[in-house]
PDB file of C-alpha atoms in Angstrom:
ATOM      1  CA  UNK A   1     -40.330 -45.109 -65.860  1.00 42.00           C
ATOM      2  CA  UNK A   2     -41.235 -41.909 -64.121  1.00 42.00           C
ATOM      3  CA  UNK A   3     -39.063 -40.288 -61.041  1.00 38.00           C
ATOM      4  CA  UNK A   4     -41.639 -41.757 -58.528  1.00 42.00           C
ATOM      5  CA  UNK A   5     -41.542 -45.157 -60.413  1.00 43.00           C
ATOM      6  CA  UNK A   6     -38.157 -45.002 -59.770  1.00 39.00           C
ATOM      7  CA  UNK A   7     -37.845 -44.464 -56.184  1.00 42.00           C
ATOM      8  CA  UNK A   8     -40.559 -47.316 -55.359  1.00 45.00           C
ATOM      9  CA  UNK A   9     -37.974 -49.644 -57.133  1.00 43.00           C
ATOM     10  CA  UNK A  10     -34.975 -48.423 -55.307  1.00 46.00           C
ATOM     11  CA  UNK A  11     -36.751 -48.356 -52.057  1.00 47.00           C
ATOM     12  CA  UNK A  12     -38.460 -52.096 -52.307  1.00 48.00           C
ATOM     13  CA  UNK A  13     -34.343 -52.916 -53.823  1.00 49.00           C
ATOM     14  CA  UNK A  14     -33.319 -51.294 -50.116  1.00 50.00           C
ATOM     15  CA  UNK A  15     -36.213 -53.389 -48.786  1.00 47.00           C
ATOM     16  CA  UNK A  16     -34.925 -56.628 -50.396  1.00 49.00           C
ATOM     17  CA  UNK A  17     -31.479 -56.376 -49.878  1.00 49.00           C
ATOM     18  CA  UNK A  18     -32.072 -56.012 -45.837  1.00 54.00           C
ATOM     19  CA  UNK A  19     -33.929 -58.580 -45.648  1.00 51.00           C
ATOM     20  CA  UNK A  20     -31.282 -60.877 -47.589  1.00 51.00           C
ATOM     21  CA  UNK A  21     -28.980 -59.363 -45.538  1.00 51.00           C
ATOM     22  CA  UNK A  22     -30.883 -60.353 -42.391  1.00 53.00           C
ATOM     23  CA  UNK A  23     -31.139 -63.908 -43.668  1.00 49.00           C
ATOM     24  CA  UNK A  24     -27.183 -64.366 -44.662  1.00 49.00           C
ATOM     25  CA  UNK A  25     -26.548 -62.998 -40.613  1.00 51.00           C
ATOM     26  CA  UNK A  26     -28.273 -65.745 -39.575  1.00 52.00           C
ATOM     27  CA  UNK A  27     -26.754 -68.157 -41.940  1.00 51.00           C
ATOM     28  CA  UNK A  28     -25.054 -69.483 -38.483  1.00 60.00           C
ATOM     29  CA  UNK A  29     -27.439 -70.517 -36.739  1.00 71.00           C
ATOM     30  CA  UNK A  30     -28.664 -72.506 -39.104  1.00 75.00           C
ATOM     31  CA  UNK A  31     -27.356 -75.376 -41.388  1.00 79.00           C
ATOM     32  CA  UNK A  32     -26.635 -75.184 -45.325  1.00 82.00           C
ATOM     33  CA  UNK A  33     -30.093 -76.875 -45.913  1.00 83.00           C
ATOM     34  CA  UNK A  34     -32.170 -75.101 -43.554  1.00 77.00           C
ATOM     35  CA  UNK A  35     -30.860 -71.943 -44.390  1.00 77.00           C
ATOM     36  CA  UNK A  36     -31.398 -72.944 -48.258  1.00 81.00           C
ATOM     37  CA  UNK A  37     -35.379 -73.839 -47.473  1.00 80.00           C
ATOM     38  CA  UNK A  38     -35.105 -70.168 -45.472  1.00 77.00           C
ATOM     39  CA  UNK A  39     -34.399 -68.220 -48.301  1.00 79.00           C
ATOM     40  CA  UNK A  40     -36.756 -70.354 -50.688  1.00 84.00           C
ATOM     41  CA  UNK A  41     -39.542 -69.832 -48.417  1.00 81.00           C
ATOM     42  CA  UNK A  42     -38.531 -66.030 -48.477  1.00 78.00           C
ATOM     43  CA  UNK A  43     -37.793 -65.503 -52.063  1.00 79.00           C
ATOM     44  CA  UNK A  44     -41.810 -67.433 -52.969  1.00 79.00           C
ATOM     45  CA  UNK A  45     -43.156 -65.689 -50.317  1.00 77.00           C
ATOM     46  CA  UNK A  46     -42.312 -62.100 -52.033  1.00 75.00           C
ATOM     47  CA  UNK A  47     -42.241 -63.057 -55.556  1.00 79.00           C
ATOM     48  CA  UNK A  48     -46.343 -64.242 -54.521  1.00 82.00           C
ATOM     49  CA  UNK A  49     -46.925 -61.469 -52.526  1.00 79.00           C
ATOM     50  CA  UNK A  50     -44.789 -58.430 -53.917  1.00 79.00           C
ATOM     51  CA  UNK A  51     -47.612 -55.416 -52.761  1.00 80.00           C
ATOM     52  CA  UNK A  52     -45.496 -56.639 -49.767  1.00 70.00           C
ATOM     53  CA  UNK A  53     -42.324 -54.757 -51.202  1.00 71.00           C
ATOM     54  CA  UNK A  54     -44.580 -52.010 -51.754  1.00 73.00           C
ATOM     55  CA  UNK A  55     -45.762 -51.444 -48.429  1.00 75.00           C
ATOM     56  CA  UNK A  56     -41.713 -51.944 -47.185  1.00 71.00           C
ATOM     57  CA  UNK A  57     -40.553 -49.770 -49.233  1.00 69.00           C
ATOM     58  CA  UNK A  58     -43.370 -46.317 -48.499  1.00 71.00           C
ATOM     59  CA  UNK A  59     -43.139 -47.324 -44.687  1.00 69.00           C
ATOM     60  CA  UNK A  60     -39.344 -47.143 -45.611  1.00 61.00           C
ATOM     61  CA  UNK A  61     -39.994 -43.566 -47.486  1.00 64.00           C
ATOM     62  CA  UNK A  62     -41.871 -42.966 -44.849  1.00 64.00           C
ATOM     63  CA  UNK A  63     -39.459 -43.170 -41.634  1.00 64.00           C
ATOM     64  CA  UNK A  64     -36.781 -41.389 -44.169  1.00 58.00           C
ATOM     65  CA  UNK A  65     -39.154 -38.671 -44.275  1.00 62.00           C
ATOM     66  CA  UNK A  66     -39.900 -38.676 -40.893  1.00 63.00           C
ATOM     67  CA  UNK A  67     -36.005 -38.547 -40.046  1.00 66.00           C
ATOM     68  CA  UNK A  68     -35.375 -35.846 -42.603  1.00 66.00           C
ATOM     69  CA  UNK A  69     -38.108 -33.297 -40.297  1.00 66.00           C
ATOM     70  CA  UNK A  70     -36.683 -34.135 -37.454  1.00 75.00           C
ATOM     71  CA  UNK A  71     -33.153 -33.237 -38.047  1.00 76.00           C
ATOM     72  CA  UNK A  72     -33.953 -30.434 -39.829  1.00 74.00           C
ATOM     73  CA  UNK A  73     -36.256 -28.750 -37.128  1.00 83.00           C
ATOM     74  CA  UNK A  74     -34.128 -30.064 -34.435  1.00 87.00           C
ATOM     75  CA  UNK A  75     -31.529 -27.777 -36.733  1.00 88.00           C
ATOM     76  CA  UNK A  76     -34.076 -24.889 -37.385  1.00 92.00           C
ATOM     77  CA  UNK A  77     -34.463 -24.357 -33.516  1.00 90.00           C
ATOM     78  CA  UNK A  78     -30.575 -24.552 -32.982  1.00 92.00           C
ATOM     79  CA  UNK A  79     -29.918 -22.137 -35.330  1.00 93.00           C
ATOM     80  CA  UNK A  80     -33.179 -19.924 -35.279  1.00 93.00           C
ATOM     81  CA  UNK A  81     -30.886 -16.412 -34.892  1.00 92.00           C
ATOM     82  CA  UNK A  82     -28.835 -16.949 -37.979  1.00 92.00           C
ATOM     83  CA  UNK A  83     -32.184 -18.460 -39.781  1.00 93.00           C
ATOM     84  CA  UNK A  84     -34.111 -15.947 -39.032  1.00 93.00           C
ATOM     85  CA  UNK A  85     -31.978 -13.066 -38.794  1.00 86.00           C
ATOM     86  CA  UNK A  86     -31.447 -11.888 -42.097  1.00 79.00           C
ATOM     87  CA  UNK A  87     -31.669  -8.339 -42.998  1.00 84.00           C
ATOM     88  CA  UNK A  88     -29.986  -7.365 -46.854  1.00 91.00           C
ATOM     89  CA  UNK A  89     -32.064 -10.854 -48.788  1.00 95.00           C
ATOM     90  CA  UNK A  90     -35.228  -9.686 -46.973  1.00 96.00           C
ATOM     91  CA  UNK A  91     -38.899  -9.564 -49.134  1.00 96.00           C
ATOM     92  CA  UNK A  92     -42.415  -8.729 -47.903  1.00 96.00           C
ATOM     93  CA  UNK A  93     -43.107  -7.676 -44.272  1.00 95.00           C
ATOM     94  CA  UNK A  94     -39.975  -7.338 -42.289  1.00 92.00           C
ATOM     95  CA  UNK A  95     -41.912  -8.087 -39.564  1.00 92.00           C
ATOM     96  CA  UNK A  96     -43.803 -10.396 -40.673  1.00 94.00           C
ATOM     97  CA  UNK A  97     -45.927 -12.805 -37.805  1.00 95.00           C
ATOM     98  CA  UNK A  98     -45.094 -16.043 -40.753  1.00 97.00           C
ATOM     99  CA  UNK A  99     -41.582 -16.345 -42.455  1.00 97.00           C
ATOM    100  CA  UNK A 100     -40.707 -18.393 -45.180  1.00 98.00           C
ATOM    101  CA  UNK A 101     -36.750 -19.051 -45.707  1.00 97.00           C
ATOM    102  CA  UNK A 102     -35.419 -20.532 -49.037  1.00 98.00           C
ATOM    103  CA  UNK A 103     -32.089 -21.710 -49.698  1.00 97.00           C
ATOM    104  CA  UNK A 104     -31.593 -21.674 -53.822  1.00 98.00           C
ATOM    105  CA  UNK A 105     -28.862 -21.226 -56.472  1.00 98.00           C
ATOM    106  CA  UNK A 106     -29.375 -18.993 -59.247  1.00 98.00           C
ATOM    107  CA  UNK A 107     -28.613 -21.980 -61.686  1.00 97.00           C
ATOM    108  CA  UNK A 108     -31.448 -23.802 -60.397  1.00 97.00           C
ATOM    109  CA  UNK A 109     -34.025 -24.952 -62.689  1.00 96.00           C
ATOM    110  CA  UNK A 110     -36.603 -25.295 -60.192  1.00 96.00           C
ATOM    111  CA  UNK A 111     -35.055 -22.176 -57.991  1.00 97.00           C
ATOM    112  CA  UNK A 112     -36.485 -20.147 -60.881  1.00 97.00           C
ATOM    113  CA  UNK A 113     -39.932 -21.983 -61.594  1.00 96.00           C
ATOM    114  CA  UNK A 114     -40.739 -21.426 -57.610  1.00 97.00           C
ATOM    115  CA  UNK A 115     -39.439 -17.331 -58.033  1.00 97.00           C
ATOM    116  CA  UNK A 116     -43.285 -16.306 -59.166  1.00 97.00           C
ATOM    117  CA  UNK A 117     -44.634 -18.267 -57.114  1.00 97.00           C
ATOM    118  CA  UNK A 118     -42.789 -16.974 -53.695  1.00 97.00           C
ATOM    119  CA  UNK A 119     -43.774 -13.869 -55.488  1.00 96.00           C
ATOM    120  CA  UNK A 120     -47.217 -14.366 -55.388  1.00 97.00           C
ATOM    121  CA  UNK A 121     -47.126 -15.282 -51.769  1.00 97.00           C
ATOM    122  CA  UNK A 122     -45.371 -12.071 -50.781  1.00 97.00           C
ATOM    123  CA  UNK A 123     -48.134  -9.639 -52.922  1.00 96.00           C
ATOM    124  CA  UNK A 124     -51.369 -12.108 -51.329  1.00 95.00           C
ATOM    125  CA  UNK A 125     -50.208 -11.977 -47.797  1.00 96.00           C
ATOM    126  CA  UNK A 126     -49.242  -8.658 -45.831  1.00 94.00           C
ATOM    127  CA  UNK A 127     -48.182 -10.523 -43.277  1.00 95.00           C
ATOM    128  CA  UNK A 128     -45.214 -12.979 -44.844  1.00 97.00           C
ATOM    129  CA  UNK A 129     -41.784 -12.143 -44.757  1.00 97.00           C
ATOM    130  CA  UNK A 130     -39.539 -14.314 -46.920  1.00 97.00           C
ATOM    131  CA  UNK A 131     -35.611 -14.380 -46.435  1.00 97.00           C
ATOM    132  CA  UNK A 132     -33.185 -15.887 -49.293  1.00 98.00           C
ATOM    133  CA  UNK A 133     -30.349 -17.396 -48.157  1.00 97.00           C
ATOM    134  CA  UNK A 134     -28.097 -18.036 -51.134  1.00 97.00           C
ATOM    135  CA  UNK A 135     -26.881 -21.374 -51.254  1.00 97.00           C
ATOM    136  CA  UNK A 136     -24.270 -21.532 -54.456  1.00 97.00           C
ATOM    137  CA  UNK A 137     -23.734 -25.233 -55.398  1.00 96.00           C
ATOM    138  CA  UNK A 138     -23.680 -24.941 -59.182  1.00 96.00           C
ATOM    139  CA  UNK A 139     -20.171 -23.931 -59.487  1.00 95.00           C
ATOM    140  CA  UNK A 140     -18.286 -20.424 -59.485  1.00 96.00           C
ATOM    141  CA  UNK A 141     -20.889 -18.662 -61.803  1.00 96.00           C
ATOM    142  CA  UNK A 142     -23.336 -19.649 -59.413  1.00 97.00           C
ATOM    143  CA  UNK A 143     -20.678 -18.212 -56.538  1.00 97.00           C
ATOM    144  CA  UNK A 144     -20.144 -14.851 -58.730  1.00 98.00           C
ATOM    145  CA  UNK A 145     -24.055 -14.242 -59.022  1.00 98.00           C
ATOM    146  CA  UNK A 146     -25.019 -14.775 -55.500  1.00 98.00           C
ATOM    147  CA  UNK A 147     -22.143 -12.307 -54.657  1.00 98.00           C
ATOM    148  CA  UNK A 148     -23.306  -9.557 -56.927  1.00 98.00           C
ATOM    149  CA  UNK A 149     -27.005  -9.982 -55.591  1.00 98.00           C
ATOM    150  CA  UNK A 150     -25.448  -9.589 -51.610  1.00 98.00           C
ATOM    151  CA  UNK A 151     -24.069  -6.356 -52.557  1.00 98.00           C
ATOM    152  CA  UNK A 152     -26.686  -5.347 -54.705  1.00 98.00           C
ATOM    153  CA  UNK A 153     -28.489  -5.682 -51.797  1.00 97.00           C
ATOM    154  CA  UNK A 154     -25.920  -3.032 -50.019  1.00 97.00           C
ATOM    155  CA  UNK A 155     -27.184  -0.715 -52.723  1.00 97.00           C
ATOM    156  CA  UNK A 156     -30.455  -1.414 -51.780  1.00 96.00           C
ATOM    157  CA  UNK A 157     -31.309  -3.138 -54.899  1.00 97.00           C
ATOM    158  CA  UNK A 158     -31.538  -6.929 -54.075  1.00 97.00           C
ATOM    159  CA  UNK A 159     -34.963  -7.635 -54.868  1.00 97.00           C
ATOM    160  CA  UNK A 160     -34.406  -6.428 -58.341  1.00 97.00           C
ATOM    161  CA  UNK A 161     -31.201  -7.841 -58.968  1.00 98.00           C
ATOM    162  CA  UNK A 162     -32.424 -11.006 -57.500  1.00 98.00           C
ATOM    163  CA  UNK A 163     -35.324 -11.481 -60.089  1.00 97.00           C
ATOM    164  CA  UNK A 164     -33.450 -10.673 -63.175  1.00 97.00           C
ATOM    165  CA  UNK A 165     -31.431 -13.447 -62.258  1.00 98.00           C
ATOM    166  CA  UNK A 166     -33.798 -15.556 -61.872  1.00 97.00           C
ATOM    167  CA  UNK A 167     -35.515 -14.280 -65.208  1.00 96.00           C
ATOM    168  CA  UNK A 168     -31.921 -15.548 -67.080  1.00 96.00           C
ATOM    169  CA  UNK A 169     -32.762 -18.258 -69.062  1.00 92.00           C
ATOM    170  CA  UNK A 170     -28.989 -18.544 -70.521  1.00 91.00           C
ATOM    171  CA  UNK A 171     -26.446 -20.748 -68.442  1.00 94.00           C
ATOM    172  CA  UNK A 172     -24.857 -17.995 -66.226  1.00 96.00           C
ATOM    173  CA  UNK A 173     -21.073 -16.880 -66.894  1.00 96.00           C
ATOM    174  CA  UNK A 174     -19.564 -14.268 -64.802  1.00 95.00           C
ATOM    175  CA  UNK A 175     -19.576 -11.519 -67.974  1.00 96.00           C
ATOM    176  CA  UNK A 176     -23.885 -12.271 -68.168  1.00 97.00           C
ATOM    177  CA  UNK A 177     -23.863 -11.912 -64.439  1.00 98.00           C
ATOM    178  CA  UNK A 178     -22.200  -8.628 -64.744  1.00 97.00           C
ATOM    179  CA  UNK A 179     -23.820  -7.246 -67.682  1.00 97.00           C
ATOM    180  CA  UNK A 180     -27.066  -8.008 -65.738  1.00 98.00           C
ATOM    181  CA  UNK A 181     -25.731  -6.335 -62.490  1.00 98.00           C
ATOM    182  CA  UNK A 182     -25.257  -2.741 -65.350  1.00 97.00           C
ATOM    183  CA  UNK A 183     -28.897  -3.550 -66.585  1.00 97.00           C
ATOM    184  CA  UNK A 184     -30.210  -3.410 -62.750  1.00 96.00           C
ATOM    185  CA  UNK A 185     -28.939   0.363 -62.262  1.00 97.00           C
ATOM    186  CA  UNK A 186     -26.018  -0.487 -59.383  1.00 97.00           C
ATOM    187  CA  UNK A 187     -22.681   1.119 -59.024  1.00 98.00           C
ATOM    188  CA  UNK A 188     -20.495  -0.978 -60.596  1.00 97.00           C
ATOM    189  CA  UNK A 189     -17.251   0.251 -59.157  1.00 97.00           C
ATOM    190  CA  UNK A 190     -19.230  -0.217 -55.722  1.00 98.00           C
ATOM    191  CA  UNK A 191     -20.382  -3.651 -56.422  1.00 98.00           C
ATOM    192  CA  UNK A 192     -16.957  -5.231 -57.277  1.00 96.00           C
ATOM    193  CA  UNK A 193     -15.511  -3.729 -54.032  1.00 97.00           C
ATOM    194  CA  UNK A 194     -18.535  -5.262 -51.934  1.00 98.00           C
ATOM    195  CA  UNK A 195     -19.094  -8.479 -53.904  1.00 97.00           C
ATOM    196  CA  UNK A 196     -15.393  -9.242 -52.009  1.00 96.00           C
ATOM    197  CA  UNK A 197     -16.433  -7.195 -48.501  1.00 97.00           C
ATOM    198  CA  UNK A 198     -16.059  -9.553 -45.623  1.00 97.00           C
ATOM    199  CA  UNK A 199     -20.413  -8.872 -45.087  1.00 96.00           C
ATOM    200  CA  UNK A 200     -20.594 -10.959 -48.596  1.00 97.00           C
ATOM    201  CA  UNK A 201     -18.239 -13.439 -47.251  1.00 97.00           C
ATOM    202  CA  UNK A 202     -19.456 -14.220 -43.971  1.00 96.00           C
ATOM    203  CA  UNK A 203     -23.537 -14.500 -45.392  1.00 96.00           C
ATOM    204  CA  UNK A 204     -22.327 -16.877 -47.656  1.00 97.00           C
ATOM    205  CA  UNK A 205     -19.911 -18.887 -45.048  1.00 97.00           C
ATOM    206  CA  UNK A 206     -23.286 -18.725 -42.645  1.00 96.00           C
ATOM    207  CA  UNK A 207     -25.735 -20.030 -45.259  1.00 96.00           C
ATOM    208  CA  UNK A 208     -23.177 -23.293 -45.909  1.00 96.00           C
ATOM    209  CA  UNK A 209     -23.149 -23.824 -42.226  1.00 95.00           C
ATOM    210  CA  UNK A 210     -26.584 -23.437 -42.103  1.00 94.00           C
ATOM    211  CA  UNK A 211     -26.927 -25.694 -44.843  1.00 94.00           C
ATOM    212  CA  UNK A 212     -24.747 -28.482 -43.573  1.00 93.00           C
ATOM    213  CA  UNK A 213     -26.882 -28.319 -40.266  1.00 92.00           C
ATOM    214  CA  UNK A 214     -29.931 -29.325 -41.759  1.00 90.00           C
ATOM    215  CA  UNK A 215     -28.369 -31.969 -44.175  1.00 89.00           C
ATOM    216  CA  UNK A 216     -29.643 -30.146 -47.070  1.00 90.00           C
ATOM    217  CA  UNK A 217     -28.636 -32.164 -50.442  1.00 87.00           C
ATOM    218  CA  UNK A 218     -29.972 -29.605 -52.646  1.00 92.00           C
ATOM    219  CA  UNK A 219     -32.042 -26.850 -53.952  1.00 96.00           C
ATOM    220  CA  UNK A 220     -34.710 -25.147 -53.544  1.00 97.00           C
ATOM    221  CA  UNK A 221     -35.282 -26.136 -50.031  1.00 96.00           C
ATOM    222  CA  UNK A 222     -38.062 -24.320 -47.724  1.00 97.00           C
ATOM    223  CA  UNK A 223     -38.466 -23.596 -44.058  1.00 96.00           C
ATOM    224  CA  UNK A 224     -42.216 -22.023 -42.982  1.00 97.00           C
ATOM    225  CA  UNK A 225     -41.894 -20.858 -39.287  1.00 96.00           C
ATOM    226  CA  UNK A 226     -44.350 -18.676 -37.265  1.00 96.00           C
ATOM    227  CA  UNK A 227     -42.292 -15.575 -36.200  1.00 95.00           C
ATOM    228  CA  UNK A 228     -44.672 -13.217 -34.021  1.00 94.00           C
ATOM    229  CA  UNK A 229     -43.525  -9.341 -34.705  1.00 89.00           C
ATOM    230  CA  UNK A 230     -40.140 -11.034 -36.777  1.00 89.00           C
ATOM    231  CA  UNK A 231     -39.247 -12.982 -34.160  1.00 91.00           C
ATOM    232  CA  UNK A 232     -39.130 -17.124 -33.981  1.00 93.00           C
ATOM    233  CA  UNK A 233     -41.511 -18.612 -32.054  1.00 94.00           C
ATOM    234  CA  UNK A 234     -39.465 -21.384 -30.018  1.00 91.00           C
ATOM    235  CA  UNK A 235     -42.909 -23.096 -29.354  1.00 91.00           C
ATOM    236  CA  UNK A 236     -43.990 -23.587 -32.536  1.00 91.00           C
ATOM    237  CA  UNK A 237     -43.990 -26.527 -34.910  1.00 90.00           C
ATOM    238  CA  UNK A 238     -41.364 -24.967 -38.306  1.00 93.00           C
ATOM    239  CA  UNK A 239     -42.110 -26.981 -41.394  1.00 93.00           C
ATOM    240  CA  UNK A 240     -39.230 -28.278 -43.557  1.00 93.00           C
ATOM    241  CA  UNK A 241     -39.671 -28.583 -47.370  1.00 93.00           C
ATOM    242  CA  UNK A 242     -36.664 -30.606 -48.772  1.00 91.00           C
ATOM    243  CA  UNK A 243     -37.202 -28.848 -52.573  1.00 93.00           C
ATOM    244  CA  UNK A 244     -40.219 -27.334 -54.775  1.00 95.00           C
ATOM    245  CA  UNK A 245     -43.837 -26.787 -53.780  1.00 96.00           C
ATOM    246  CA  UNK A 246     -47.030 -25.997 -55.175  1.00 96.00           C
ATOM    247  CA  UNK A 247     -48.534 -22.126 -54.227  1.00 96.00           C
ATOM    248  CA  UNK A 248     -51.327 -23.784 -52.489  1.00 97.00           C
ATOM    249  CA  UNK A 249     -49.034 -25.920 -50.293  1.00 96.00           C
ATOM    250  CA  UNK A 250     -46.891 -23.355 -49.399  1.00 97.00           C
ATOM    251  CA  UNK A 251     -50.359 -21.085 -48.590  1.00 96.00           C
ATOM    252  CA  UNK A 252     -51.383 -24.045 -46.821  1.00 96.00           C
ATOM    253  CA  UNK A 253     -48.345 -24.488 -44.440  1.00 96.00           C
ATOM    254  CA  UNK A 254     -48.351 -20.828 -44.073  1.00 97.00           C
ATOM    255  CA  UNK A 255     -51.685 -20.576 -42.524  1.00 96.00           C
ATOM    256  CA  UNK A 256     -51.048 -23.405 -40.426  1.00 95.00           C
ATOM    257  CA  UNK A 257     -48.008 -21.260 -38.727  1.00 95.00           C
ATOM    258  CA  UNK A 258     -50.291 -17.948 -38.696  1.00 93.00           C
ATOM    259  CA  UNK A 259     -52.545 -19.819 -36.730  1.00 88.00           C
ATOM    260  CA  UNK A 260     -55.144 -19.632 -39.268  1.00 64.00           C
TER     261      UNK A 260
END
């Protein structure tokens, strides 16, 4: 059974067990027989018509979705300074009229299959900026790297350091992140002093916050916002993206906030 297989099931489950549930909470107003016939009558009724689940359980999917964007932009809006205000994980046009923000960990499988193609959106369009906000959830490796790549980025080398981690295909330790800090050209007597500077600490602390705000539950997870001249555009509609996308729905959403 595939992963989408797999959600239909759980969600027509959800979709079965509230309406048993609905049925037991009126067991009192009924007696023992009628509410027996009830739950016959409900039980046939599904088991001969189950596309019935199926439509439950995407208008289900659905309104889960729905919830998901509007929490998230109701959070994006909120928070648009510390969103959108990033400076040292910056990429592209710094003042770019479109930005894309992605919260990843270095350890993420699908953090590093959507690295080329964030990539290719920054060289296609002279007009995106992207900002990284590193969101560690993988454990302290994952802590160490995204600490090295903040103060790489006080060396002015984040971009670099941010793509050879990326490139890693070993399980990170903190000796591989450091050997790959040495590879990268940065001052390594400099980067253990900022990797603990209270800069490091607080972009880190912000990003959680950040995180928590928007009920994120994992990574890679996308915001596409239009920001006229670098700046967010209260009046716009941001788009959420709660984990990976294709290039050409990324592009898409991206020419939807452009205007375009």
């Amino acid at each position: 059974m595939n992963y989408k297989s797999l959600i239909k099931v759980c969600a027509a489950s959800t979709v079965m067990m509230t309406m048993s549930a609905q049925v037991v909470m009126a067991a009192d107003s009924f007696n023992p027989t009628q509410t027996k016939s009830i739950e016959t009558i409900v039980h046939d009724y599904l088991v001969n018509n189950p596309e019935v689940l199926v439509e439950a359980s995407q208008a289900l999917q659905q309104k889960q979705q729905q919830n998901v964007q509007q929490q998230a932009k109701a959070a994006i809006s909120e928070n648009a300074a510390q969103l959108f205000g990033g400076k040292l994980a910056v990429a592209g046009n710094p003042k770019g009229n479109v930005t894309l923000v992605e919260f990843f960990d270095y350890q993420c499988i699908h953090c590093k299959k959507m690295s080329p193609i964030v990539a290719e959106l920054i060289k296609k369009d002279n007009n995106l900026r992207v900002i990284y906000k590193e969101f560690p959830i993988f454990g302290e490796s994952s802590e160490t790297a995204s600490k090295v790549a903040l103060a790489a980025a006080m060396q002015g080398k984040y971009m670099q350091m941010h793509e050879a981690l990326l490139k890693l295909e070993s399980r990170l330790d903190d000796k591989l992140v450091m050997s790959t800090a040495k590879s990268v050209g940065l001052n390594m007597t400099t980067l253990q002093k900022d990797m603990d500077s209270k800069t490091v600490k607080d972009i880190l602390a912000e990003n959680r916050t950040l995180a928590e705000k928007m009920h994120l539950m994992g990574t890679p997870a996308f915001v596409v916002a239009s920001t006229p001249a670098g700046q967010f555009d209260a009046k716009s509609d941001p788009t959420f993206i709660p984990g990976a996308a294709s290039e050409e729905a990324l592009q898409d959403l991206i020419k939807k906030a452009a205007g375009n």
